[in-house]
Coordinates of C-alpha atoms in Angstrom, one line a residue:
Chain A
M185 CA 8.9 -38.6 -5.5
K186 CA 9.7 -35.2 -3.9
I187 CA 7.9 -32.2 -5.3
L188 CA 8.4 -28.5 -4.9
I189 CA 5.4 -26.2 -5.4
V190 CA 6.2 -22.5 -6.0
D191 CA 3.4 -19.8 -6.0
D192 CA 3.1 -16.5 -4.2
F193 CA -0.6 -17.3 -3.3
S194 CA -0.9 -19.8 -0.5
T195 CA -4.4 -20.7 -1.7
M196 CA -3.0 -21.9 -5.0
R197 CA -0.1 -23.8 -3.3
R198 CA -2.7 -25.6 -1.2
I199 CA -4.9 -26.5 -4.2
I200 CA -2.0 -28.0 -6.1
K201 CA -0.8 -29.8 -3.0
N202 CA -4.3 -31.2 -2.6
L203 CA -4.4 -32.4 -6.2
L204 CA -1.0 -34.0 -6.0
R205 CA -2.0 -35.8 -2.8
D206 CA -5.0 -37.2 -4.8
L207 CA -2.6 -38.6 -7.3
G208 CA -0.6 -40.3 -4.5
Y209 CA 2.2 -37.8 -4.2
T210 CA 2.4 -36.7 -0.6
N211 CA 6.0 -35.6 -0.3
T212 CA 5.7 -31.9 -1.2
S213 CA 7.4 -28.7 -0.2
E214 CA 6.4 -25.1 -0.8
A215 CA 8.1 -21.8 -1.7
D216 CA 6.5 -18.4 -2.4
D217 CA 8.8 -17.2 -5.2
G218 CA 11.8 -18.2 -7.3
K219 CA 14.3 -16.6 -5.0
T220 CA 13.2 -18.9 -2.1
A221 CA 12.7 -21.9 -4.4
L222 CA 16.1 -21.9 -6.1
P223 CA 18.3 -22.6 -3.0
M224 CA 15.7 -25.3 -1.9
L225 CA 16.1 -26.9 -5.3
Q226 CA 19.9 -26.7 -5.2
A227 CA 20.1 -28.1 -1.7
G228 CA 17.3 -30.7 -1.8
S229 CA 16.8 -33.7 -3.9
F230 CA 13.6 -32.7 -5.7
D231 CA 12.2 -34.8 -8.5
F232 CA 9.6 -32.4 -9.8
L233 CA 9.0 -28.6 -9.8
V234 CA 5.5 -27.0 -10.2
T235 CA 5.8 -23.2 -10.5
D236 CA 3.7 -20.1 -11.1
W237 CA 5.0 -17.4 -13.5
N238 CA 4.0 -14.1 -12.0
M239 CA 5.7 -13.8 -8.6
P240 CA 7.5 -11.0 -6.8
G241 CA 11.2 -11.3 -6.2
M242 CA 12.0 -13.9 -8.9
T243 CA 9.4 -14.9 -11.5
G244 CA 8.7 -18.5 -12.5
I245 CA 10.3 -18.0 -16.0
D246 CA 13.5 -16.7 -14.4
L247 CA 13.4 -19.7 -12.0
L248 CA 13.0 -22.0 -15.0
K249 CA 16.0 -20.4 -16.7
A250 CA 18.1 -20.6 -13.6
V251 CA 17.1 -24.3 -13.2
R252 CA 18.1 -25.1 -16.8
A253 CA 21.4 -23.2 -16.3
D254 CA 22.3 -25.3 -13.3
Q255 CA 24.1 -28.5 -14.2
K256 CA 22.6 -30.3 -11.2
L257 CA 19.0 -29.3 -12.1
I258 CA 19.2 -29.3 -15.9
E259 CA 17.1 -32.4 -16.2
L260 CA 14.5 -31.5 -13.5
P261 CA 10.9 -31.8 -14.9
V262 CA 9.1 -28.4 -14.6
L263 CA 5.4 -27.8 -14.8
M264 CA 4.3 -24.2 -15.1
V265 CA 0.8 -23.4 -13.7
T266 CA 0.0 -19.8 -14.4
A267 CA -2.5 -17.2 -15.5
E268 CA -0.1 -15.9 -18.1
A269 CA -1.7 -17.1 -21.3
K270 CA -0.1 -15.0 -24.0
R271 CA 1.2 -16.8 -27.0
D272 CA 4.7 -15.2 -26.7
Q273 CA 4.9 -16.2 -23.0
I274 CA 4.1 -19.8 -23.7
V275 CA 6.6 -19.8 -26.5
E276 CA 9.2 -18.3 -24.2
A277 CA 8.5 -20.9 -21.5
A278 CA 8.8 -23.7 -24.1
Q279 CA 12.1 -22.3 -25.4
A280 CA 13.4 -22.1 -21.8
G281 CA 12.7 -25.8 -21.5
V282 CA 9.4 -26.2 -19.6
N283 CA 7.9 -29.7 -19.5
G284 CA 4.3 -28.7 -19.1
Y285 CA 2.1 -25.5 -19.0
V286 CA -1.3 -25.3 -17.3
V287 CA -3.3 -22.1 -17.6
K288 CA -5.3 -20.9 -14.6
P289 CA -8.1 -21.3 -13.9
F290 CA -7.7 -25.1 -14.5
T291 CA -9.8 -28.2 -13.7
A292 CA -8.6 -31.0 -11.5
A293 CA -8.7 -33.3 -14.5
A294 CA -6.6 -31.0 -16.7
L295 CA -3.8 -30.6 -14.0
K296 CA -3.8 -34.3 -13.3
E297 CA -3.5 -35.2 -17.0
K298 CA -0.5 -32.8 -17.4
I299 CA 1.2 -34.1 -14.3
E300 CA 0.6 -37.8 -15.3
K301 CA 1.9 -37.1 -18.8
I302 CA 5.1 -35.6 -17.5
F303 CA 5.6 -38.6 -15.1
E304 CA 4.9 -41.1 -17.9
R305 CA 7.7 -39.5 -19.9
I306 CA 10.1 -39.6 -17.0
D307 CA 9.3 -43.3 -16.4
A308 CA 9.8 -44.0 -20.1
G309 CA 13.0 -42.0 -20.3
Chain B
M252 CA 8.1 26.3 0.7
E253 CA 8.0 25.8 -3.1
E254 CA 11.0 26.5 -5.2
P255 CA 11.1 30.0 -6.6
S256 CA 9.9 29.8 -10.2
P257 CA 12.1 31.3 -13.0
F258 CA 9.4 34.0 -13.3
D259 CA 10.2 35.2 -9.7
A260 CA 13.8 36.1 -10.9
V261 CA 12.5 37.8 -14.0
M262 CA 10.0 39.8 -12.0
K263 CA 12.6 41.0 -9.5
E264 CA 15.0 42.1 -12.2
K265 CA 12.3 43.9 -14.3
A266 CA 10.8 45.5 -11.2
Q267 CA 14.2 47.0 -10.4
L268 CA 14.6 48.3 -14.0
L269 CA 11.0 49.6 -13.8
L270 CA 11.7 51.6 -10.6
L271 CA 15.0 52.9 -12.1
N272 CA 13.4 54.1 -15.3
L273 CA 10.6 55.8 -13.4
E274 CA 13.0 57.5 -11.1
Q275 CA 15.0 58.7 -14.1
G276 CA 11.8 59.9 -15.8
N277 CA 12.0 57.3 -18.7
V278 CA 8.2 56.6 -18.7
N279 CA 8.5 55.0 -22.1
H280 CA 11.2 52.5 -21.0
A281 CA 9.2 51.9 -17.7
M282 CA 6.2 50.9 -19.7
Q283 CA 8.3 48.5 -21.7
E284 CA 9.6 46.8 -18.5
L285 CA 6.0 46.6 -17.3
L286 CA 5.0 44.9 -20.5
S287 CA 7.9 42.5 -20.3
I288 CA 6.8 41.5 -16.7
N289 CA 3.4 40.8 -18.1
T290 CA 4.8 38.7 -21.0
A291 CA 7.0 36.7 -18.6
R292 CA 4.0 36.1 -16.3
N293 CA 1.9 34.8 -19.3
D294 CA 4.8 32.6 -20.5
S295 CA 5.1 31.1 -17.0
L296 CA 1.4 30.5 -16.8
Y297 CA 1.3 28.8 -20.2
Q298 CA 4.3 26.6 -19.1
Q299 CA 2.6 25.6 -15.9
I300 CA -0.7 24.9 -17.7
G301 CA 1.3 22.8 -20.2
K302 CA 2.8 20.8 -17.3
I303 CA -0.6 20.2 -15.7
T304 CA -2.1 19.1 -19.0
R305 CA 0.8 16.7 -19.5
G306 CA 0.5 15.4 -16.0
L307 CA -3.3 14.9 -16.2
H308 CA -2.7 13.1 -19.5
D309 CA -0.2 10.8 -17.9
A310 CA -2.4 10.1 -15.0
I311 CA -5.4 9.3 -17.2
T312 CA -3.3 7.1 -19.5
N313 CA -2.0 5.3 -16.4
L314 CA -5.6 4.4 -15.4
D315 CA -6.2 3.5 -19.1
F316 CA -9.7 5.1 -19.0
S317 CA -8.9 6.5 -22.5
N318 CA -8.5 2.9 -23.8
A319 CA -11.8 1.6 -22.5
D320 CA -13.0 1.2 -26.0
D321 CA -10.3 -1.2 -27.1
A322 CA -10.2 -3.0 -23.7
E323 CA -11.0 -6.2 -25.5
E324 CA -8.0 -6.0 -27.7
T325 CA -5.6 -5.1 -24.9
G326 CA -7.0 -7.9 -22.7
G327 CA -9.0 -5.5 -20.5
R328 CA -6.2 -3.4 -19.0
D329 CA -8.2 -0.5 -17.6
V330 CA -9.0 -0.3 -14.0
S331 CA -12.8 -0.6 -14.3
T332 CA -12.5 -3.6 -16.5
R333 CA -10.1 -5.2 -14.0
V334 CA -12.5 -4.5 -11.2
D335 CA -15.4 -6.0 -13.2
Y336 CA -13.2 -9.1 -13.8
V337 CA -12.7 -9.5 -10.1
L338 CA -16.4 -9.1 -9.4
N339 CA -17.4 -11.7 -12.0
L340 CA -14.6 -14.1 -10.9
T341 CA -15.6 -14.0 -7.2
R342 CA -19.3 -14.2 -8.0
D343 CA -18.8 -17.2 -10.3
A344 CA -16.6 -19.0 -7.8
A345 CA -19.1 -18.4 -5.0
N346 CA -22.0 -19.7 -7.1
K347 CA -20.0 -22.7 -8.3
T348 CA -19.0 -23.6 -4.8
M349 CA -22.6 -23.4 -3.6
D350 CA -23.8 -25.4 -6.6
L351 CA -21.3 -28.1 -5.8
A352 CA -22.3 -28.1 -2.1
D353 CA -26.0 -28.4 -3.2
E354 CA -25.1 -31.5 -5.3
A355 CA -23.3 -33.1 -2.4
T356 CA -25.8 -32.4 0.4
P357 CA -28.5 -34.8 -0.7
I358 CA -26.0 -37.6 -1.1
A359 CA -24.7 -37.2 2.4
A360 CA -28.4 -37.0 3.7
E361 CA -29.3 -40.2 1.8
L362 CA -26.3 -42.1 3.0
G363 CA -27.2 -41.1 6.6
S364 CA -30.9 -42.0 6.5
E365 CA -30.5 -45.3 4.7
S366 CA -27.7 -46.3 7.2
T367 CA -30.1 -45.5 10.0
R368 CA -32.9 -47.7 8.5
L369 CA -30.5 -50.6 7.8
R370 CA -29.1 -50.5 11.3
E371 CA -32.6 -50.8 12.8
D372 CA -33.3 -53.9 10.7
W373 CA -29.8 -55.2 11.3
A374 CA -30.5 -55.0 15.1
K375 CA -33.7 -57.1 14.5
L376 CA -31.6 -59.7 12.7
A377 CA -29.1 -59.7 15.4
S378 CA -31.8 -60.5 18.0
R379 CA -33.4 -63.0 15.6
Q380 CA -36.6 -61.1 15.2
I381 CA -37.0 -61.4 11.4
S382 CA -38.5 -64.0 9.1
A383 CA -36.7 -65.7 6.2
E384 CA -38.6 -63.5 3.8
E385 CA -37.6 -60.3 5.6
F386 CA -34.0 -61.5 5.7
R387 CA -33.9 -61.9 1.9
K388 CA -35.2 -58.4 1.5
L389 CA -32.6 -57.1 4.0
Y390 CA -29.9 -58.9 2.2
Q391 CA -30.9 -57.2 -1.1
R392 CA -31.1 -53.8 0.6
I393 CA -27.7 -54.1 2.1
D394 CA -26.3 -55.1 -1.3
D395 CA -28.0 -52.1 -3.0
F396 CA -26.8 -49.8 -0.3
L397 CA -23.1 -50.9 -0.6
A398 CA -23.3 -50.3 -4.4
Y399 CA -24.9 -46.9 -3.8
A400 CA -22.2 -45.9 -1.1
E401 CA -19.4 -47.0 -3.4
D402 CA -20.8 -45.0 -6.4
K403 CA -21.7 -41.9 -4.4
S404 CA -18.5 -41.7 -2.3
G405 CA -16.7 -41.4 -5.6
K406 CA -19.1 -38.6 -6.6
L407 CA -18.5 -36.8 -3.2
Y408 CA -14.8 -37.1 -3.6
G409 CA -15.0 -35.5 -7.1
T410 CA -17.3 -32.7 -5.8
L411 CA -14.9 -31.9 -2.9
T412 CA -11.9 -31.8 -5.3
D413 CA -13.9 -29.4 -7.6
I414 CA -14.7 -27.2 -4.5
V415 CA -11.0 -27.0 -3.7
V416 CA -10.0 -26.2 -7.3
T417 CA -12.6 -23.5 -7.5
Q418 CA -10.8 -21.6 -4.7
G419 CA -8.2 -20.7 -7.3
Y420 CA -10.2 -17.5 -7.9
Q421 CA -8.4 -16.1 -4.9
D422 CA -5.1 -16.2 -6.7
L423 CA -6.5 -14.8 -10.0
S424 CA -8.4 -12.0 -8.4
G425 CA -5.5 -11.3 -6.1
Q426 CA -3.1 -10.8 -9.0
V427 CA -5.6 -8.4 -10.6
L428 CA -6.0 -6.5 -7.4
Q429 CA -2.3 -6.2 -6.9
K430 CA -2.1 -4.6 -10.4
I431 CA -4.9 -2.2 -9.6
V432 CA -3.1 -1.1 -6.4
H433 CA 0.1 -0.4 -8.3
T434 CA -1.8 1.6 -10.9
L435 CA -3.5 3.7 -8.3
E436 CA -0.3 4.3 -6.4
A437 CA 1.4 5.5 -9.6
T438 CA -1.6 7.7 -10.5
E439 CA -1.7 9.2 -7.0
L440 CA 2.0 10.2 -7.3
K441 CA 1.3 11.9 -10.6
L442 CA -1.7 13.8 -9.2
V443 CA 0.3 14.9 -6.1
S444 CA 2.9 16.4 -8.4
L445 CA 0.1 18.2 -10.2
L446 CA -0.9 19.7 -6.9
D447 CA 2.6 21.1 -6.5
I448 CA 2.5 22.6 -10.0
S449 CA -0.9 24.2 -9.5
G450 CA 0.3 25.6 -6.2
Q451 CA 3.1 27.4 -8.2
M452 CA 0.6 28.5 -10.7
Q453 CA -1.7 30.1 -8.1
D454 CA 1.3 32.3 -7.1
V455 CA 2.0 33.4 -10.6
S456 CA -1.6 34.1 -11.5
G457 CA -2.3 36.0 -8.3
I458 CA -5.4 33.9 -7.6
I459 CA -6.2 33.6 -3.9
D460 CA -6.8 30.1 -2.7
P461 CA -10.4 29.9 -1.5
E462 CA -9.2 27.5 1.2
E463 CA -12.3 27.3 3.3
S464 CA -14.8 26.5 0.5
S465 CA -12.4 23.9 -1.1
K466 CA -12.2 22.2 2.3
E467 CA -16.0 22.0 2.5
Q468 CA -16.2 20.6 -1.0
Q469 CA -13.5 18.0 -0.1
S470 CA -15.4 16.7 2.9
A471 CA -18.6 16.4 0.8
K472 CA -16.7 14.4 -1.9
D473 CA -15.2 12.0 0.7
I474 CA -18.6 10.5 1.5
G475 CA -19.1 7.4 -0.7
A476 CA -19.2 3.6 -0.7
E477 CA -15.9 2.2 0.5
G478 CA -16.7 -1.4 1.2
P479 CA -15.3 -3.2 4.2
L480 CA -11.9 -1.5 3.9
P481 CA -10.0 0.5 5.0
M482 CA -10.6 0.2 8.8
D483 CA -9.4 3.3 10.7
E484 CA -10.5 5.5 13.6
S485 CA -13.6 6.5 11.6
T486 CA -14.7 2.9 11.1
L487 CA -17.5 1.8 13.5
K488 CA -16.8 -1.6 15.2
D489 CA -20.2 -3.2 15.2
Q490 CA -23.9 -2.8 14.6
D491 CA -24.4 -1.4 18.2
E492 CA -22.0 1.5 17.4
V493 CA -23.9 2.2 14.2
D494 CA -27.2 2.1 16.0
E495 CA -25.8 4.4 18.6
L496 CA -24.6 6.9 16.1
L497 CA -27.9 6.8 14.2
S498 CA -29.9 7.4 17.4
S499 CA -27.7 10.3 18.3
L500 CA -28.6 11.7 14.9
G501 CA -32.3 11.5 15.8
F502 CA -33.2 8.2 14.1

């Protein structure tokens, strides 16, 4: 399971990486915005994308839309981990095809639960 | 140099007409030119005041001070609410991290001290210095200790994970601070453009800039709390430099 973590704050990338490691997922890569992440996704064989929303360059929502517009990445599971908590935003992310949405600040249990749920669905599908 | 204002052109034109009328003895007409210069000056002043008012309004709206009352509805968009948010967030994160460390410290201490006691008794067992009764007790203590270690290492693991997650405050406060910086930069630009306008206005109004006194006021206003940043030539490096400065001031 190869996972890409996208967030402009390195502290947050480290936190998510740490929690994923606890769940047994050690094969992670990092990017600091959508612009850097998209070519990595297109080039590499990632199985899962965890992204922030508010980032300079290319935002997480634009990255999500770009991923869903790419035939090779259309099925890639995407978890959004963000401080954007407005109803409209969550609706937009859902319409754009997000697989999970975790609002910062989050607890370890909440993030783990969302990640496990997404993986369960992947395994079932 | 500032751009010549439209008033400059009017004043030149009218002044020439004024001079012409006076030379020709048309005092009546000359007075009219004088009046029209005055009217043009007033119009220009009103225009500049209008620009300044508009600029100040924009700058204040930008900082959202005027919306402080409905900050709750807008999600706390004004600068002071944002700074308060960062203060609370960092304070809560620091307290939570210290609480978690306080929970973990006695566990680590207990694991260490019980290990030391058990090892001493274990050494006695190894050198066959204990009775059958003492052996039974040691057996029970080791059993208890293993259960304790298993339970508490799970607790330590959870505490350490919580400490890591708590550091998310850096991301959240960072996002807010980035917004504050953008707001302040935009406001600074607006205020600088106000300075240009008020410079033009001083020309039109004929008010002399009391430069010296304004400089003194400025340096008095600059003294205030700045926190650890920004570091520049005026920043002292360490306590020694501070003490040195204080002693040179007679402290």
